[in-house]
């Protein structure tokens, strides 16, 4: 606390990111990073940028990258916005599209950055409880609102909402923006990007951090109709006109173009997830259905916080959430390599 802080800062409760511990022989399964490296073509593209041209500013509009993303998704370049990680893209969306008189709606168990953005931008919000099975019920969102946002698959539960249900949500909210946060969609879900042409209020946000194994590069993007993208650009250009550096633009474009590599590492993660779920269930864990690169699991005989602590003693890091109370028994476990998951299962066998 300081008397020099603004009133806004005094009122903020910042987001707490996943821990990045520095432990020897660490099995790191807490932050949903991809266990496989980026595309070799992306690495080559970034190396090629290490030249005298770094004295020049990068393209403020990221035109080549936006064109590449547009080609990848079959949309126009004027329907693509890029930013410094999807967190920045989401932050701009909150300011540009979700700050209205009525409260916005999002689940009570979801990405915990959403209420932080609301606090920062003074946006009223209402949290909609998930069902007892941790599912999103579309009917709960068919009420007057200032906007709707949620991840699909949801985080930290990993549960998917079917595309038909997303379309029903859009049909029932023609007058407010609906943001679908697709950070994990490539691991088992069907993207809502195909609905953008029919629904002018739909914005889909995505990231290269997970499925493209580029969490350290910080590249995210949004797809929507041009009038939504213009709003994001107006906020971006009032905040930071050069959000993506030359390395990020080059590496992201090369990664998007290397579809074969991208598909191969996603398939590896999905195969390992299937085996991990089976192994966890054999140990007595309840595992929620997951369409993401992580699982959400609890054991009926063991406290979640205690399990996380005892795994840490064995240099295995998973994510535990204390709040809300009904998810306190759960662990969110990133799908690592087969060897990492084998180490986790061996430790859980000893603990459970």
Short mmCIF file of C-alpha atoms in Angstrom, two decimals:
data_model
loop_
_atom_site.label_atom_id
_atom_site.label_comp_id
_atom_site.label_asym_id
_atom_site.label_seq_id
_atom_site.Cartn_x
_atom_site.Cartn_y
_atom_site.Cartn_z
CA UNK A 1 0.00 0.00 0.00
CA UNK A 2 1.16 3.52 -0.76
CA UNK A 3 -0.40 6.94 -0.57
CA UNK A 4 0.80 7.49 -4.14
CA UNK A 5 -1.41 4.73 -5.54
CA UNK A 6 -4.52 5.66 -7.46
CA UNK A 7 -7.93 4.63 -6.17
CA UNK A 8 -8.10 2.03 -8.96
CA UNK A 9 -4.90 0.33 -7.81
CA UNK A 10 -6.09 0.25 -4.20
CA UNK A 11 -9.20 -1.62 -5.30
CA UNK A 12 -7.54 -4.22 -7.52
CA UNK A 13 -7.15 -7.90 -6.73
CA UNK A 14 -4.60 -8.99 -9.36
CA UNK A 15 -4.64 -12.29 -11.21
CA UNK A 16 -2.22 -14.86 -9.80
CA UNK A 17 -0.45 -16.73 -12.62
CA UNK A 18 0.65 -20.32 -12.38
CA UNK A 19 3.90 -20.84 -10.51
CA UNK A 20 7.14 -21.08 -12.48
CA UNK A 21 9.28 -22.91 -9.89
CA UNK A 22 13.01 -23.51 -10.20
CA UNK A 23 13.41 -27.02 -8.83
CA UNK A 24 15.81 -29.75 -9.92
CA UNK A 25 14.35 -32.66 -11.93
CA UNK A 26 10.97 -30.94 -12.03
CA UNK A 27 7.87 -32.53 -13.54
CA UNK A 28 5.96 -29.35 -14.35
CA UNK A 29 2.26 -30.00 -14.86
CA UNK A 30 0.74 -26.79 -13.49
CA UNK A 31 0.49 -24.17 -16.25
CA UNK A 32 -0.89 -26.01 -19.31
CA UNK A 33 2.24 -25.51 -21.38
CA UNK A 34 2.72 -27.85 -24.33
CA UNK A 35 5.31 -30.51 -23.46
CA UNK A 36 6.62 -30.51 -27.03
CA UNK A 37 8.74 -27.78 -28.57
CA UNK A 38 7.59 -25.29 -31.20
CA UNK A 39 7.70 -26.00 -34.91
CA UNK A 40 11.31 -26.10 -36.15
CA UNK A 41 10.18 -23.80 -38.95
CA UNK A 42 9.02 -21.27 -36.35
CA UNK A 43 12.42 -21.42 -34.63
CA UNK A 44 14.21 -20.90 -37.96
CA UNK A 45 11.98 -17.93 -38.77
CA UNK A 46 12.76 -16.29 -35.44
CA UNK A 47 16.50 -16.85 -35.84
CA UNK A 48 16.33 -15.17 -39.25
CA UNK A 49 14.99 -12.02 -37.59
CA UNK A 50 18.16 -11.54 -35.52
CA UNK A 51 19.65 -9.01 -37.93
CA UNK A 52 20.38 -5.31 -38.21
CA UNK A 53 16.68 -4.72 -38.96
CA UNK A 54 15.96 -4.96 -35.22
CA UNK A 55 16.85 -1.26 -35.11
CA UNK A 56 13.52 -0.66 -36.91
CA UNK A 57 10.08 -0.86 -35.38
CA UNK A 58 8.02 -3.93 -36.29
CA UNK A 59 4.96 -3.71 -38.50
CA UNK A 60 2.36 -2.13 -36.16
CA UNK A 61 -0.48 -3.91 -37.95
CA UNK A 62 1.23 -7.34 -38.22
CA UNK A 63 -0.13 -7.54 -41.75
CA UNK A 64 1.68 -10.74 -42.82
CA UNK A 65 0.72 -12.55 -39.63
CA UNK A 66 -2.89 -11.42 -39.85
CA UNK A 67 -3.02 -12.59 -43.47
CA UNK A 68 -1.59 -15.96 -42.43
CA UNK A 69 -4.13 -16.37 -39.62
CA UNK A 70 -6.92 -15.34 -41.99
CA UNK A 71 -5.82 -17.95 -44.54
CA UNK A 72 -5.60 -20.60 -41.83
CA UNK A 73 -9.19 -19.97 -40.70
CA UNK A 74 -10.72 -19.06 -44.05
CA UNK A 75 -11.66 -15.49 -43.10
CA UNK A 76 -10.61 -12.03 -44.27
CA UNK A 77 -7.57 -10.27 -42.85
CA UNK A 78 -9.88 -7.46 -41.73
CA UNK A 79 -11.53 -10.02 -39.44
CA UNK A 80 -8.30 -10.72 -37.51
CA UNK A 81 -6.81 -8.87 -34.54
CA UNK A 82 -3.47 -9.84 -32.99
CA UNK A 83 -2.02 -9.01 -29.61
CA UNK A 84 0.64 -9.78 -27.06
CA UNK A 85 -0.83 -13.07 -25.90
CA UNK A 86 -4.55 -13.78 -25.70
CA UNK A 87 -4.61 -12.10 -22.28
CA UNK A 88 -3.92 -8.75 -23.94
CA UNK A 89 -6.49 -9.51 -26.65
CA UNK A 90 -9.05 -10.29 -23.95
CA UNK A 91 -8.14 -7.14 -22.03
CA UNK A 92 -8.84 -5.04 -25.11
CA UNK A 93 -12.10 -6.91 -25.68
CA UNK A 94 -13.27 -6.11 -22.16
CA UNK A 95 -12.63 -2.40 -22.70
CA UNK A 96 -13.78 -2.19 -26.31
CA UNK A 97 -16.80 -4.49 -26.34
CA UNK A 98 -17.92 -5.46 -22.82
CA UNK A 99 -18.04 -2.16 -20.93
CA UNK A 100 -21.75 -1.30 -20.94
CA UNK A 101 -24.46 -0.35 -18.48
CA UNK A 102 -25.68 -3.88 -17.81
CA UNK A 103 -23.45 -6.50 -16.15
CA UNK A 104 -21.62 -9.02 -18.27
CA UNK A 105 -22.10 -12.72 -17.61
CA UNK A 106 -19.54 -15.49 -17.15
CA UNK A 107 -19.41 -18.76 -15.16
CA UNK A 108 -18.66 -18.82 -11.45
CA UNK A 109 -15.89 -21.34 -12.14
CA UNK A 110 -13.86 -20.16 -15.10
CA UNK A 111 -10.69 -18.28 -16.07
CA UNK A 112 -9.95 -16.16 -13.02
CA UNK A 113 -8.62 -13.25 -15.07
CA UNK A 114 -12.18 -12.24 -16.06
CA UNK A 115 -13.14 -10.63 -12.73
CA UNK A 116 -9.70 -8.99 -12.64
CA UNK A 117 -10.39 -7.27 -15.96
CA UNK A 118 -13.79 -6.21 -14.64
CA UNK A 119 -12.14 -4.66 -11.60
CA UNK A 120 -9.53 -2.87 -13.70
CA UNK A 121 -12.05 -1.43 -16.15
CA UNK A 122 -14.89 -0.99 -13.65
CA UNK A 123 -17.21 -3.36 -15.50
CA UNK A 124 -20.19 -4.79 -13.65
CA UNK A 125 -20.48 -8.56 -13.87
CA UNK A 126 -22.57 -11.48 -12.70
CA UNK A 127 -21.21 -14.99 -12.24
CA UNK A 128 -23.51 -17.77 -13.39
CA UNK A 129 -23.17 -21.03 -11.40
CA UNK A 130 -22.13 -24.11 -13.30
CA UNK A 131 -24.29 -27.19 -12.82
CA UNK A 132 -23.45 -29.88 -10.29
CA UNK A 133 -21.56 -31.61 -13.12
CA UNK A 134 -19.62 -28.37 -13.79
CA UNK A 135 -21.39 -27.72 -17.08
CA UNK A 136 -22.44 -24.42 -18.66
CA UNK A 137 -26.19 -24.19 -19.15
CA UNK A 138 -27.02 -21.90 -22.06
CA UNK A 139 -30.49 -21.10 -20.73
CA UNK A 140 -28.87 -19.31 -17.78
CA UNK A 141 -27.35 -16.79 -20.21
CA UNK A 142 -30.54 -15.98 -22.12
CA UNK A 143 -31.24 -12.91 -20.03
CA UNK A 144 -30.51 -9.19 -20.56
CA UNK A 145 -26.79 -8.55 -20.19
CA UNK A 146 -23.89 -6.36 -21.23
CA UNK A 147 -22.06 -9.27 -22.84
CA UNK A 148 -21.13 -12.92 -22.33
CA UNK A 149 -17.68 -14.47 -22.08
CA UNK A 150 -16.37 -17.93 -21.25
CA UNK A 151 -13.62 -20.32 -22.36
CA UNK A 152 -14.50 -23.32 -24.48
CA UNK A 153 -13.28 -25.75 -23.22
CA UNK A 154 -13.86 -24.08 -19.88
CA UNK A 155 -10.98 -23.60 -17.48
CA UNK A 156 -10.11 -25.07 -15.08
CA UNK A 157 -12.72 -27.80 -15.64
CA UNK A 158 -11.82 -28.71 -19.23
CA UNK A 159 -15.47 -29.28 -20.14
CA UNK A 160 -16.61 -28.49 -23.67
CA UNK A 161 -19.81 -26.75 -24.72
CA UNK A 162 -21.14 -28.15 -27.99
CA UNK A 163 -21.11 -25.86 -31.00
CA UNK A 164 -24.89 -26.21 -31.35
CA UNK A 165 -25.28 -24.84 -27.82
CA UNK A 166 -22.97 -21.92 -28.61
CA UNK A 167 -25.13 -21.12 -31.62
CA UNK A 168 -28.23 -21.23 -29.43
CA UNK A 169 -26.52 -18.82 -27.05
CA UNK A 170 -25.75 -16.47 -29.93
CA UNK A 171 -29.30 -16.63 -31.27
CA UNK A 172 -30.58 -15.70 -27.81
CA UNK A 173 -28.18 -12.74 -27.39
CA UNK A 174 -28.43 -10.71 -30.60
CA UNK A 175 -27.83 -7.37 -28.87
CA UNK A 176 -24.70 -8.10 -26.82
CA UNK A 177 -21.22 -9.30 -27.65
CA UNK A 178 -20.43 -12.97 -27.00
CA UNK A 179 -16.72 -13.75 -26.55
CA UNK A 180 -15.68 -17.41 -26.87
CA UNK A 181 -12.19 -17.87 -25.43
CA UNK A 182 -10.72 -20.81 -27.38
CA UNK A 183 -7.34 -21.12 -25.69
CA UNK A 184 -7.68 -24.93 -25.58
CA UNK A 185 -10.01 -25.73 -28.48
CA UNK A 186 -7.39 -27.52 -30.59
CA UNK A 187 -7.22 -30.45 -28.17
CA UNK A 188 -10.67 -31.83 -28.84
CA UNK A 189 -13.34 -29.25 -29.61
CA UNK A 190 -14.94 -27.66 -32.63
CA UNK A 191 -14.10 -24.00 -33.11
CA UNK A 192 -16.80 -21.33 -33.23
CA UNK A 193 -14.88 -19.40 -35.92
CA UNK A 194 -17.23 -20.86 -38.54
CA UNK A 195 -20.13 -19.01 -36.89
CA UNK A 196 -18.53 -15.57 -37.20
CA UNK A 197 -19.98 -14.91 -40.66
CA UNK A 198 -23.54 -15.39 -39.40
CA UNK A 199 -23.33 -13.66 -36.03
CA UNK A 200 -22.12 -10.04 -35.96
CA UNK A 201 -21.82 -10.09 -32.15
CA UNK A 202 -19.41 -13.08 -31.98
CA UNK A 203 -15.74 -12.64 -31.13
CA UNK A 204 -13.51 -15.73 -30.91
CA UNK A 205 -10.16 -15.38 -29.14
CA UNK A 206 -7.28 -17.82 -29.50
CA UNK A 207 -3.65 -18.23 -28.51
CA UNK A 208 -0.48 -19.84 -29.85
CA UNK A 209 0.67 -20.58 -26.30
CA UNK A 210 -0.88 -24.04 -25.96
CA UNK A 211 -1.44 -25.97 -29.16
CA UNK A 212 1.42 -24.25 -31.02
CA UNK A 213 3.83 -24.62 -28.06
CA UNK A 214 4.72 -20.92 -28.09
CA UNK A 215 3.80 -19.79 -24.57
CA UNK A 216 7.11 -17.92 -24.32
CA UNK A 217 6.45 -15.93 -27.50
CA UNK A 218 3.20 -14.26 -26.32
CA UNK A 219 0.96 -14.21 -29.39
CA UNK A 220 -2.82 -14.25 -29.29
CA UNK A 221 -5.51 -13.23 -31.73
CA UNK A 222 -9.21 -12.65 -32.18
CA UNK A 223 -11.56 -13.31 -35.08
CA UNK A 224 -14.79 -11.43 -35.59
CA UNK A 225 -16.59 -9.29 -38.10
CA UNK A 226 -14.71 -6.10 -39.11
CA UNK A 227 -16.74 -3.77 -36.88
CA UNK A 228 -15.63 -5.72 -33.78
CA UNK A 229 -12.02 -5.81 -34.95
CA UNK A 230 -12.08 -2.06 -35.50
CA UNK A 231 -13.12 -1.56 -31.87
CA UNK A 232 -10.18 -3.67 -30.69
CA UNK A 233 -7.78 -1.73 -32.91
CA UNK A 234 -9.05 1.59 -31.56
CA UNK A 235 -8.24 0.44 -28.02
CA UNK A 236 -4.91 -1.09 -29.04
CA UNK A 237 -3.77 2.05 -30.82
CA UNK A 238 -4.69 4.10 -27.74
CA UNK A 239 -2.55 1.81 -25.60
CA UNK A 240 0.36 0.29 -27.56
CA UNK A 241 0.72 0.60 -31.33
CA UNK A 242 3.50 -2.02 -31.55
CA UNK A 243 2.33 -5.00 -29.46
CA UNK A 244 4.12 -7.74 -31.41
CA UNK A 245 7.85 -7.61 -32.06
CA UNK A 246 9.59 -8.93 -35.16
CA UNK A 247 10.42 -12.28 -33.57
CA UNK A 248 6.84 -12.84 -32.50
CA UNK A 249 5.37 -11.98 -35.88
CA UNK A 250 7.82 -14.18 -37.79
CA UNK A 251 7.64 -17.16 -35.43
CA UNK A 252 3.87 -17.08 -35.15
CA UNK A 253 3.39 -16.94 -38.91
CA UNK A 254 5.76 -19.85 -39.52
CA UNK A 255 4.03 -21.89 -36.84
CA UNK A 256 0.58 -21.24 -38.35
CA UNK A 257 1.89 -22.33 -41.74
CA UNK A 258 3.42 -25.58 -40.39
CA UNK A 259 0.07 -27.32 -40.01
CA UNK A 260 1.53 -30.84 -40.14
CA UNK A 261 3.72 -30.24 -37.09
CA UNK A 262 0.90 -28.53 -35.22
CA UNK A 263 -1.46 -31.44 -35.85
CA UNK A 264 1.16 -33.99 -34.82
CA UNK A 265 1.84 -32.47 -31.38
CA UNK A 266 -1.86 -31.93 -30.69
CA UNK A 267 -2.50 -35.60 -31.50
CA UNK A 268 0.29 -36.64 -29.11
CA UNK A 269 -1.26 -34.63 -26.28
CA UNK A 270 -4.72 -36.10 -26.93
CA UNK A 271 -3.35 -39.67 -26.93
CA UNK A 272 -1.52 -39.09 -23.66
CA UNK A 273 -4.60 -37.45 -22.14
CA UNK A 274 -6.67 -40.54 -22.90
CA UNK A 275 -4.13 -42.78 -21.19
CA UNK A 276 -3.71 -40.41 -18.24
CA UNK A 277 -7.46 -40.32 -17.61
CA UNK A 278 -7.62 -44.12 -17.62
CA UNK A 279 -4.68 -44.36 -15.22
CA UNK A 280 -6.18 -41.76 -12.86
CA UNK A 281 -9.56 -43.47 -12.85
CA UNK A 282 -7.88 -46.79 -12.06
CA UNK A 283 -6.50 -45.10 -8.92
CA UNK A 284 -10.00 -44.08 -7.86
CA UNK A 285 -9.98 -40.49 -9.14
CA UNK A 286 -13.04 -38.82 -10.59
CA UNK A 287 -11.91 -37.07 -13.77
CA UNK A 288 -14.16 -34.59 -15.55
CA UNK A 289 -14.52 -35.01 -19.33
CA UNK A 290 -11.81 -32.84 -20.90
CA UNK A 291 -11.40 -31.30 -24.33
CA UNK A 292 -8.25 -29.45 -23.24
CA UNK A 293 -4.57 -30.22 -22.67
CA UNK A 294 -5.29 -30.69 -18.97
CA UNK A 295 -7.58 -32.71 -16.76
CA UNK A 296 -9.53 -31.77 -13.63
CA UNK A 297 -9.61 -34.58 -11.07
CA UNK A 298 -10.38 -35.33 -7.44
CA UNK A 299 -9.97 -38.35 -5.20
CA UNK A 300 -12.80 -39.16 -2.75
CA UNK A 301 -10.38 -40.08 0.03
CA UNK A 302 -7.75 -37.34 -0.32
CA UNK A 303 -7.74 -33.56 0.11
CA UNK A 304 -6.71 -31.70 -3.04
CA UNK A 305 -4.38 -29.26 -1.32
CA UNK A 306 -2.66 -32.05 0.58
CA UNK A 307 -2.15 -34.10 -2.58
CA UNK A 308 -0.66 -31.07 -4.35
CA UNK A 309 1.73 -30.51 -1.45
CA UNK A 310 2.83 -34.13 -1.30
CA UNK A 311 3.36 -34.25 -5.07
CA UNK A 312 5.49 -31.14 -4.80
CA UNK A 313 7.69 -32.92 -2.28
CA UNK A 314 8.38 -35.34 -5.12
CA UNK A 315 9.16 -32.46 -7.54
CA UNK A 316 5.84 -32.83 -9.36
CA UNK A 317 3.92 -29.55 -9.65
CA UNK A 318 0.18 -29.47 -10.36
CA UNK A 319 -2.36 -26.64 -9.91
CA UNK A 320 -4.69 -26.46 -6.94
CA UNK A 321 -7.40 -23.81 -6.52
CA UNK A 322 -8.63 -22.94 -3.04
CA UNK A 323 -11.66 -21.05 -4.31
CA UNK A 324 -14.48 -21.44 -4.96
CA UNK A 325 -14.92 -24.05 -2.25
CA UNK A 326 -16.57 -26.67 -4.42
CA UNK A 327 -13.46 -27.06 -6.59
CA UNK A 328 -11.03 -27.20 -3.64
CA UNK A 329 -10.92 -31.03 -3.76
CA UNK A 330 -9.74 -30.95 -7.40
CA UNK A 331 -6.34 -30.81 -9.02
CA UNK A 332 -5.81 -29.35 -12.47
CA UNK A 333 -3.14 -31.44 -14.14
CA UNK A 334 -1.48 -30.49 -17.42
CA UNK A 335 -1.04 -33.32 -19.90
CA UNK A 336 2.73 -33.69 -20.19
CA UNK A 337 4.84 -36.21 -22.05
CA UNK A 338 4.19 -39.91 -21.51
CA UNK A 339 7.23 -40.02 -19.22
CA UNK A 340 6.00 -37.09 -17.14
CA UNK A 341 2.54 -38.61 -16.79
CA UNK A 342 4.08 -41.96 -15.84
CA UNK A 343 6.03 -40.18 -13.07
CA UNK A 344 2.82 -38.56 -11.85
CA UNK A 345 0.93 -41.87 -11.76
CA UNK A 346 3.79 -43.59 -9.94
CA UNK A 347 3.74 -40.87 -7.29
CA UNK A 348 -0.04 -41.01 -6.93
CA UNK A 349 0.09 -44.79 -6.51
CA UNK A 350 2.40 -44.26 -3.56
CA UNK A 351 0.18 -41.50 -2.10
CA UNK A 352 -3.26 -42.98 -2.73
#
